[in-house]
Tab-separated table of C-alpha atoms and ligand atoms in Angstrom:
chain	number	residue	atom	x	y	z
A	1	MET	CA	-30.760	-15.500	-25.747
A	2	LYS	CA	-29.983	-14.466	-22.187
A	3	MET	CA	-27.789	-11.418	-21.655
A	4	ASP	CA	-24.388	-11.979	-19.974
A	5	VAL	CA	-24.627	-9.184	-17.400
A	6	LYS	CA	-21.051	-9.518	-16.196
A	7	SER	CA	-19.802	-8.101	-19.469
A	8	LEU	CA	-21.819	-4.889	-19.001
A	9	THR	CA	-20.711	-1.482	-17.760
A	10	LYS	CA	-22.433	0.096	-14.774
A	11	PHE	CA	-24.224	2.440	-17.155
A	12	GLU	CA	-25.499	-0.495	-19.239
A	13	ILE	CA	-26.815	-2.178	-16.089
A	14	GLU	CA	-28.645	1.053	-15.253
A	15	GLU	CA	-30.129	1.080	-18.762
A	16	LEU	CA	-31.221	-2.536	-18.419
A	17	CYS	CA	-32.974	-1.709	-15.157
A	18	GLU	CA	-34.624	1.307	-16.745
A	19	GLN	CA	-35.952	-0.897	-19.556
A	20	LEU	CA	-37.393	-3.193	-16.906
A	21	GLY	CA	-39.088	-0.204	-15.268
A	22	LEU	CA	-37.040	-0.532	-12.063
A	23	LYS	CA	-36.121	2.257	-9.690
A	24	ARG	CA	-32.512	3.524	-9.828
A	25	TYR	CA	-31.448	1.935	-6.528
A	26	ARG	CA	-32.264	-1.518	-7.916
A	27	SER	CA	-29.446	-1.208	-10.442
A	28	ASP	CA	-27.009	-0.441	-7.600
A	29	GLN	CA	-28.227	-3.528	-5.771
A	30	ILE	CA	-27.783	-5.696	-8.853
A	31	PHE	CA	-24.328	-4.210	-9.544
A	32	GLN	CA	-23.299	-5.007	-5.976
A	33	TRP	CA	-24.578	-8.587	-6.236
A	34	LEU	CA	-22.594	-9.081	-9.425
A	35	PHE	CA	-19.308	-7.406	-8.551
A	36	GLN	CA	-19.085	-7.604	-4.774
A	37	LYS	CA	-21.245	-10.442	-3.533
A	38	GLN	CA	-20.516	-12.945	-6.315
A	39	ALA	CA	-24.145	-13.866	-7.046
A	40	ARG	CA	-24.348	-16.955	-9.253
A	41	SER	CA	-27.857	-16.256	-10.468
A	42	ALA	CA	-30.612	-13.696	-9.934
A	43	SER	CA	-32.157	-16.056	-7.338
A	44	ASP	CA	-29.178	-15.244	-5.053
A	45	MET	CA	-30.123	-11.546	-4.990
A	46	THR	CA	-32.140	-11.837	-1.815
A	47	ASN	CA	-32.876	-8.127	-1.321
A	48	LEU	CA	-34.799	-8.041	-4.620
A	49	PRO	CA	-38.516	-8.976	-4.639
A	50	LYS	CA	-39.144	-12.597	-5.617
A	51	ASP	CA	-41.037	-11.820	-8.829
A	52	LEU	CA	-38.219	-9.494	-9.975
A	53	ARG	CA	-35.660	-12.246	-9.313
A	54	ASN	CA	-37.767	-14.640	-11.397
A	55	GLU	CA	-38.037	-12.125	-14.219
A	56	LEU	CA	-34.283	-11.451	-14.142
A	57	ASP	CA	-33.535	-15.172	-14.139
A	58	LYS	CA	-35.375	-15.432	-17.456
A	59	LYS	CA	-33.443	-12.518	-18.974
A	60	ILE	CA	-29.918	-12.600	-17.624
A	61	HIS	CA	-27.034	-14.996	-17.442
A	62	ILE	CA	-24.184	-14.642	-14.911
A	63	THR	CA	-20.736	-15.944	-15.852
A	64	ASN	CA	-18.456	-16.804	-12.939
A	65	ILE	CA	-14.956	-18.200	-12.775
A	66	GLU	CA	-14.041	-21.132	-10.562
A	67	PRO	CA	-10.882	-21.573	-8.474
A	68	ALA	CA	-8.983	-24.556	-9.896
A	69	GLY	CA	-5.710	-24.598	-8.010
A	70	ARG	CA	-3.277	-22.658	-5.870
A	71	GLN	CA	0.458	-22.697	-5.214
A	72	ASP	CA	2.035	-20.940	-2.234
A	73	SER	CA	5.587	-19.666	-2.563
A	74	ARG	CA	7.987	-19.606	0.386
A	75	ASP	CA	8.106	-15.785	0.028
A	76	GLY	CA	4.326	-15.417	0.647
A	77	THR	CA	3.397	-15.035	-3.026
A	78	ILE	CA	0.376	-17.120	-4.057
A	79	LYS	CA	-0.387	-18.180	-7.614
A	80	PHE	CA	-4.021	-18.977	-8.415
A	81	LEU	CA	-5.418	-21.037	-11.236
A	82	PHE	CA	-8.975	-20.304	-12.392
A	83	ARG	CA	-11.224	-22.260	-14.716
A	84	LEU	CA	-13.511	-20.287	-17.016
A	85	HIS	CA	-17.005	-21.408	-18.053
A	86	ASP	CA	-15.626	-22.799	-21.348
A	87	ASN	CA	-12.894	-24.730	-19.505
A	88	HIS	CA	-10.053	-22.387	-20.413
A	89	LEU	CA	-7.593	-21.790	-17.587
A	90	ILE	CA	-5.984	-18.529	-16.477
A	91	GLU	CA	-3.601	-17.550	-13.683
A	92	ALA	CA	-3.343	-14.619	-11.294
A	93	VAL	CA	-0.840	-13.863	-8.537
A	94	LEU	CA	-1.089	-12.278	-5.072
A	95	ILE	CA	2.191	-10.614	-4.113
A	96	PRO	CA	2.421	-9.425	-0.504
A	97	GLU	CA	5.070	-7.002	0.734
A	98	PHE	CA	5.743	-6.923	4.440
A	99	TYR	CA	6.779	-4.393	7.082
A	100	ASP	CA	9.817	-5.332	9.156
A	101	ASP	CA	7.533	-6.841	11.814
A	102	GLY	CA	6.124	-9.275	9.220
A	103	VAL	CA	2.739	-7.541	8.885
A	104	ALA	CA	1.510	-7.286	5.293
A	105	ASN	CA	1.730	-3.780	3.883
A	106	ARG	CA	1.117	-3.675	0.147
A	107	LEU	CA	-0.965	-6.495	-1.319
A	108	THR	CA	-0.592	-6.473	-5.067
A	109	VAL	CA	-2.560	-8.672	-7.432
A	110	CYS	CA	-1.323	-9.367	-10.937
A	111	ILE	CA	-4.331	-10.323	-13.056
A	112	SER	CA	-4.890	-11.828	-16.475
A	113	SER	CA	-6.882	-10.143	-19.207
A	114	GLN	CA	-6.807	-12.841	-21.914
A	115	VAL	CA	-6.429	-16.592	-22.301
A	116	GLY	CA	-2.929	-16.745	-23.780
A	117	CYS	CA	-1.605	-13.908	-25.908
A	118	VAL	CA	-1.182	-13.177	-29.585
A	119	PHE	CA	1.933	-11.010	-29.345
A	120	GLY	CA	4.526	-13.735	-28.900
A	121	CYS	CA	7.274	-11.863	-27.008
A	122	ALA	CA	10.371	-14.039	-27.017
A	123	PHE	CA	10.862	-14.061	-23.233
A	124	CYS	CA	7.268	-14.747	-22.227
A	125	ALA	CA	5.736	-18.104	-21.364
A	126	THR	CA	2.195	-16.807	-22.018
A	127	GLY	CA	3.235	-15.751	-25.509
A	128	LYS	CA	4.276	-19.334	-26.226
A	129	MET	CA	0.698	-20.526	-25.633
A	130	GLY	CA	-0.718	-18.367	-28.406
A	131	TYR	CA	-4.047	-16.555	-28.106
A	132	PHE	CA	-7.381	-18.229	-27.379
A	133	ARG	CA	-9.782	-15.499	-26.318
A	134	SER	CA	-10.205	-12.291	-24.361
A	135	LEU	CA	-11.834	-12.229	-20.937
A	136	ILE	CA	-15.060	-10.351	-20.284
A	137	SER	CA	-14.840	-7.672	-17.603
A	138	GLY	CA	-16.617	-9.881	-15.050
A	139	GLU	CA	-13.979	-12.590	-15.451
A	140	ILE	CA	-11.295	-10.009	-14.701
A	141	VAL	CA	-13.141	-8.628	-11.657
A	142	ASP	CA	-13.836	-12.165	-10.361
A	143	GLN	CA	-10.096	-12.914	-10.118
A	144	LEU	CA	-9.756	-9.942	-7.768
A	145	GLN	CA	-12.868	-10.703	-5.731
A	146	PHE	CA	-11.674	-14.241	-5.105
A	147	ILE	CA	-8.097	-13.220	-4.269
A	148	ASN	CA	-9.366	-10.431	-2.019
A	149	GLU	CA	-11.130	-13.043	0.114
A	150	VAL	CA	-7.894	-15.040	0.381
A	151	SER	CA	-5.965	-11.880	1.235
A	152	LEU	CA	-8.391	-11.004	4.043
A	153	GLU	CA	-8.176	-14.529	5.379
A	154	LYS	CA	-4.405	-14.971	5.138
A	155	TYR	CA	-3.084	-11.436	5.676
A	156	GLY	CA	-6.041	-9.801	7.457
A	157	LYS	CA	-6.093	-7.060	4.863
A	158	LYS	CA	-7.810	-6.197	1.586
A	159	ILE	CA	-5.811	-6.129	-1.633
A	160	ASN	CA	-4.693	-2.565	-2.317
A	161	ASN	CA	-2.774	-2.633	-5.586
A	162	VAL	CA	-3.661	-4.136	-8.939
A	163	VAL	CA	-1.449	-4.632	-11.969
A	164	TYR	CA	-2.774	-5.805	-15.322
A	165	MET	CA	0.403	-7.733	-16.075
A	166	GLY	CA	-0.737	-11.355	-16.035
A	167	MET	CA	-1.645	-13.423	-19.066
A	168	GLY	CA	-2.537	-11.412	-22.159
A	169	GLU	CA	-2.004	-7.904	-23.503
A	170	PRO	CA	-4.479	-5.679	-21.623
A	171	LEU	CA	-4.866	-3.055	-24.339
A	172	HIS	CA	-5.662	-5.795	-26.868
A	173	ASN	CA	-8.809	-6.311	-24.768
A	174	TYR	CA	-9.345	-2.592	-24.248
A	175	ASP	CA	-13.069	-2.269	-23.521
A	176	ALA	CA	-13.272	-5.147	-21.049
A	177	VAL	CA	-10.069	-4.102	-19.274
A	178	ILE	CA	-11.103	-0.468	-18.882
A	179	ASN	CA	-14.599	-1.509	-17.792
A	180	SER	CA	-13.146	-3.906	-15.204
A	181	ALA	CA	-10.827	-1.175	-13.868
A	182	LYS	CA	-13.792	1.176	-13.506
A	183	ILE	CA	-15.789	-1.537	-11.725
A	184	ILE	CA	-13.084	-2.360	-9.182
A	185	THR	CA	-12.747	1.311	-8.249
A	186	ASP	CA	-16.480	1.539	-7.584
A	187	PRO	CA	-17.373	1.576	-3.868
A	188	LEU	CA	-20.103	-0.985	-4.664
A	189	SER	CA	-17.379	-3.380	-5.812
A	190	LEU	CA	-13.826	-3.380	-4.361
A	191	GLY	CA	-13.578	0.401	-4.007
A	192	LEU	CA	-9.870	0.503	-4.924
A	193	SER	CA	-8.132	3.792	-5.624
A	194	PRO	CA	-7.605	4.340	-9.398
A	195	ARG	CA	-4.057	5.461	-8.627
A	196	ARG	CA	-3.331	1.947	-7.315
A	197	ILE	CA	-4.280	0.356	-10.604
A	198	THR	CA	-1.673	-0.073	-13.327
A	199	ILE	CA	-2.486	-1.104	-16.858
A	200	SER	CA	0.478	-2.404	-18.756
A	201	THR	CA	1.046	-2.666	-22.493
A	202	VAL	CA	3.717	-3.747	-24.944
A	203	GLY	CA	2.976	-0.485	-26.728
A	204	LEU	CA	-0.357	-0.530	-28.602
A	205	THR	CA	-0.060	3.084	-29.666
A	206	LYS	CA	-3.654	3.678	-30.768
A	207	ARG	CA	-4.942	2.433	-27.425
A	208	ILE	CA	-2.393	4.462	-25.454
A	209	LYS	CA	-3.708	7.562	-27.221
A	210	GLN	CA	-7.267	6.465	-26.484
A	211	MET	CA	-6.416	6.178	-22.776
A	212	GLY	CA	-5.136	9.739	-23.010
A	213	ASP	CA	-8.206	11.013	-24.867
A	214	GLN	CA	-10.478	9.408	-22.283
A	215	LYS	CA	-8.357	10.928	-19.487
A	216	LEU	CA	-8.518	7.682	-17.574
A	217	PRO	CA	-7.260	7.950	-13.987
A	218	PHE	CA	-5.293	4.672	-14.022
A	219	ASN	CA	-1.501	4.307	-14.234
A	220	LEU	CA	0.090	3.281	-17.507
A	221	ALA	CA	3.122	1.000	-17.699
A	222	ILE	CA	5.054	0.265	-20.872
A	223	SER	CA	6.775	-3.098	-21.270
A	224	LEU	CA	9.822	-1.684	-23.012
A	225	HIS	CA	12.565	-4.289	-22.480
A	226	ALA	CA	14.885	-2.859	-25.137
A	227	ALA	CA	16.032	0.671	-25.911
A	228	THR	CA	16.602	0.367	-29.676
A	229	ASP	CA	14.304	-0.798	-32.479
A	230	GLU	CA	16.914	-3.291	-33.550
A	231	LYS	CA	16.879	-5.088	-30.182
A	232	ARG	CA	13.157	-4.658	-29.587
A	233	ASP	CA	12.426	-6.209	-32.996
A	234	LYS	CA	14.315	-9.304	-31.890
A	235	ILE	CA	12.252	-9.959	-28.765
A	236	MET	CA	8.902	-8.200	-29.309
A	237	PRO	CA	7.156	-8.752	-32.663
A	238	ILE	CA	4.836	-5.780	-31.972
A	239	ASN	CA	7.797	-3.470	-32.599
A	240	ALA	CA	7.659	-4.230	-36.337
A	241	SER	CA	4.375	-2.335	-36.662
A	242	MET	CA	4.603	-0.001	-33.648
A	243	ASN	CA	8.209	1.001	-33.200
A	244	LEU	CA	9.866	3.316	-30.695
A	245	LYS	CA	9.110	6.429	-32.752
A	246	ALA	CA	5.383	5.571	-32.784
A	247	LEU	CA	5.544	4.756	-29.073
A	248	ARG	CA	7.173	8.102	-28.317
A	249	GLU	CA	4.462	9.968	-30.209
A	250	ALA	CA	1.699	8.026	-28.409
A	251	LEU	CA	3.235	8.660	-24.985
A	252	ILE	CA	3.647	12.378	-25.603
A	253	HIS	CA	-0.025	12.485	-26.651
A	254	TYR	CA	-0.997	10.506	-23.535
A	255	HIS	CA	0.996	12.716	-21.210
A	256	ASN	CA	-0.295	15.938	-22.786
A	257	LYS	CA	-3.869	14.770	-22.288
A	258	THR	CA	-3.578	13.331	-18.772
A	259	GLY	CA	-0.491	14.891	-17.189
A	260	HIS	CA	0.308	11.411	-15.851
A	261	HIS	CA	3.744	9.927	-15.409
A	262	VAL	CA	4.513	6.712	-17.258
A	263	THR	CA	6.338	3.678	-15.867
A	264	TYR	CA	8.718	1.690	-18.061
A	265	GLU	CA	9.236	-1.966	-17.278
A	266	TYR	CA	12.643	-3.178	-18.392
A	267	LEU	CA	13.505	-6.858	-18.011
A	268	LEU	CA	17.259	-7.118	-17.834
A	269	PHE	CA	18.666	-9.916	-20.007
A	270	ASP	CA	22.254	-11.033	-19.796
A	271	GLU	CA	24.422	-9.578	-22.572
A	272	PHE	CA	21.372	-8.590	-24.587
A	273	ASN	CA	20.031	-5.303	-23.230
A	274	ASP	CA	22.236	-4.719	-20.166
A	275	SER	CA	25.209	-2.828	-21.607
A	276	ILE	CA	26.318	0.699	-20.767
A	277	ASP	CA	25.125	1.738	-24.213
A	278	ASP	CA	21.672	0.270	-23.534
A	279	ALA	CA	21.483	2.192	-20.254
A	280	ARG	CA	22.406	5.453	-22.014
A	281	ARG	CA	19.736	4.926	-24.666
A	282	LEU	CA	17.194	4.023	-21.999
A	283	ALA	CA	18.011	7.248	-20.187
A	284	GLY	CA	17.105	9.089	-23.398
A	285	ILE	CA	13.736	7.304	-23.646
A	286	VAL	CA	12.898	8.104	-20.044
A	287	LYS	CA	13.093	11.789	-20.910
A	288	TRP	CA	10.323	11.599	-23.558
A	289	VAL	CA	7.719	12.282	-20.863
A	290	PRO	CA	7.933	12.359	-17.040
A	291	SER	CA	8.414	8.757	-16.110
A	292	LYS	CA	10.146	6.197	-13.948
A	293	ILE	CA	11.858	2.891	-14.657
A	294	ASN	CA	11.476	-0.486	-13.047
A	295	VAL	CA	14.415	-2.686	-13.906
A	296	ILE	CA	13.205	-6.239	-13.439
A	297	MET	CA	15.445	-9.202	-12.804
A	298	TYR	CA	14.126	-11.866	-15.176
A	299	ASN	CA	13.088	-15.314	-13.975
A	300	ASN	CA	14.409	-17.696	-16.595
A	301	VAL	CA	11.714	-19.475	-18.622
A	302	ALA	CA	12.229	-23.014	-19.931
A	303	GLY	CA	12.969	-23.038	-23.658
A	304	VAL	CA	13.951	-19.330	-23.748
A	305	SER	CA	17.571	-18.505	-24.546
A	306	LEU	CA	17.412	-15.055	-22.897
A	307	GLN	CA	18.804	-15.284	-19.376
A	308	ARG	CA	18.682	-13.172	-16.235
A	309	ALA	CA	21.423	-10.522	-16.164
A	310	ARG	CA	24.313	-10.960	-13.750
A	311	GLU	CA	24.551	-8.753	-10.631
A	312	ASN	CA	27.720	-6.964	-11.747
A	313	ARG	CA	26.090	-6.012	-15.065
A	314	LEU	CA	22.955	-4.857	-13.205
A	315	ASN	CA	25.088	-2.629	-10.992
A	316	THR	CA	26.929	-1.058	-13.931
A	317	PHE	CA	23.605	-0.550	-15.708
A	318	LEU	CA	22.122	1.239	-12.682
A	319	ARG	CA	25.248	3.362	-12.202
A	320	THR	CA	25.082	4.504	-15.828
A	321	LEU	CA	21.437	5.512	-15.385
A	322	ARG	CA	22.280	7.342	-12.155
A	323	ASP	CA	25.063	9.248	-13.912
A	324	LYS	CA	22.357	10.534	-16.269
A	325	ASP	CA	20.223	11.584	-13.278
A	326	ILE	CA	17.803	8.712	-13.735
A	327	THR	CA	16.768	6.645	-10.758
A	328	ALA	CA	15.539	3.156	-11.430
A	329	THR	CA	13.839	0.816	-9.016
A	330	VAL	CA	15.059	-2.751	-9.154
A	331	ARG	CA	12.322	-5.355	-8.931
A	332	ARG	CA	13.300	-8.882	-8.162
A	333	SER	CA	10.649	-11.257	-9.415
A	334	ARG	CA	8.673	-12.871	-6.644
A	335	GLY	CA	7.386	-16.398	-6.394
A	336	ASP	CA	10.111	-17.861	-8.584
A	337	ASP	CA	9.793	-21.254	-6.828
A	338	ILE	CA	6.206	-21.494	-8.170
A	339	ASP	CA	6.835	-19.941	-11.615
A	340	ALA	CA	4.837	-16.838	-10.682
A	341	GLY	CA	7.360	-14.254	-11.832
A	342	CYS	CA	7.224	-11.753	-14.651
A	343	GLY	CA	6.785	-13.556	-17.964
A	344	GLN	CA	6.315	-16.954	-16.341
A	345	LEU	CA	2.533	-17.311	-16.335
A	346	ALA	CA	1.304	-20.015	-18.686
A	347	ILE	CA	-0.962	-22.981	-18.618
A	348	ARG	CA	1.142	-26.042	-19.082
A	349	GLU	CA	-1.665	-28.435	-19.912
A	350	ASP	CA	-1.478	-30.340	-23.167
A	351	GLN	CA	-3.446	-28.180	-25.486
A	352	PRO	CA	-3.101	-27.086	-29.078
A	353	LYS	CA	-1.377	-23.751	-29.531
A	354	GLY	CA	-3.530	-20.654	-30.041
A	355	LYS	CA	-3.189	-17.874	-32.591
A	356	THR	CA	0.104	-15.962	-32.746
A	357	MET	CA	1.202	-12.740	-34.390
A	358	ALA	CA	4.695	-13.924	-35.210
A	359	LYS	CA	7.100	-16.580	-34.195
A	360	PRO	CA	9.354	-15.487	-31.329
B	401	LIG	FE1	1.752	-11.166	-24.507
B	401	LIG	FE2	2.637	-9.536	-22.601
B	401	LIG	FE3	3.660	-11.999	-22.885
B	401	LIG	FE4	4.194	-10.154	-24.735
B	401	LIG	S1	4.806	-10.085	-22.559
B	401	LIG	S2	3.579	-12.277	-25.118
B	401	LIG	S3	2.262	-9.019	-24.749
B	401	LIG	S4	1.568	-11.501	-22.290
């Protein structure tokens, strides 16, 4: 059987080349063809000798993703649909932020790490699909390579910020996600700064500790969304097995090992988690380790009873945090006219539902 080289790490590609008796620089060339130049087969790798290309063609297989659709929001956000080799569909979003003169400044891409998701958070459209499969690292990198081309064309600038917050739970696909993050920081791929890459999780404590033990240079974001176990249990089934106490312990471990700050993402739901009491409890959580909070205004999802918080409740919430010396950044979801906001990504084709952990 042919080897799927786009699931390999750089080190494994080097090993493969060593087994084939190739000089070291050949593995760099192959890596670049795979993760920068989007080669579709070894025959595309024109700076390799012909007989080597033929030999590689017999041994390796290259999986690519195909663009399958695009929606442009009036605010400049673009949502992309990609088809995988087995016909599954995933989405990714390019979110531009502009200077006052209209020139693009920060170009953030929100990428998917799985087809669907097993964790079934009550507010999330992806969770409603259920879980189908995890992406290989090449399928994650390909989303960025493709969107980078669009970014250069439309905004005249490379993407410069990546968030693993699209479809799927990134730490549930740990190896592929970490490998993809290492690849996109490599100068032979996209050469992004590791500090501009954020990996988000609903709180898989074992994996958070692993990120700490491996001293990975990427940012960690926690999808918190509730400040008590009682409320978190209601909207995030993961909390039944990994509650706030376990999360606290994992984050302290992570911070002790890396010294990194943590970001909490907190979707504000009307009359659910937006009270003064919730803000006070959240302020307590923020003090576990050095961290910051993004309060996100939810984009309502069809069939979900949780609703976006009202402005007056948001303001009281923020004031309560400020009184406790906590500053929160408010993020208003972008691309809401194309369903590209936080928690809105999902493939709405008629398809049977995938595996779920629990019913929302
Ligand atoms: Fe999965 Fe994240 Fe959606 Fe929860 S919020 S269902 S973990 S994709």
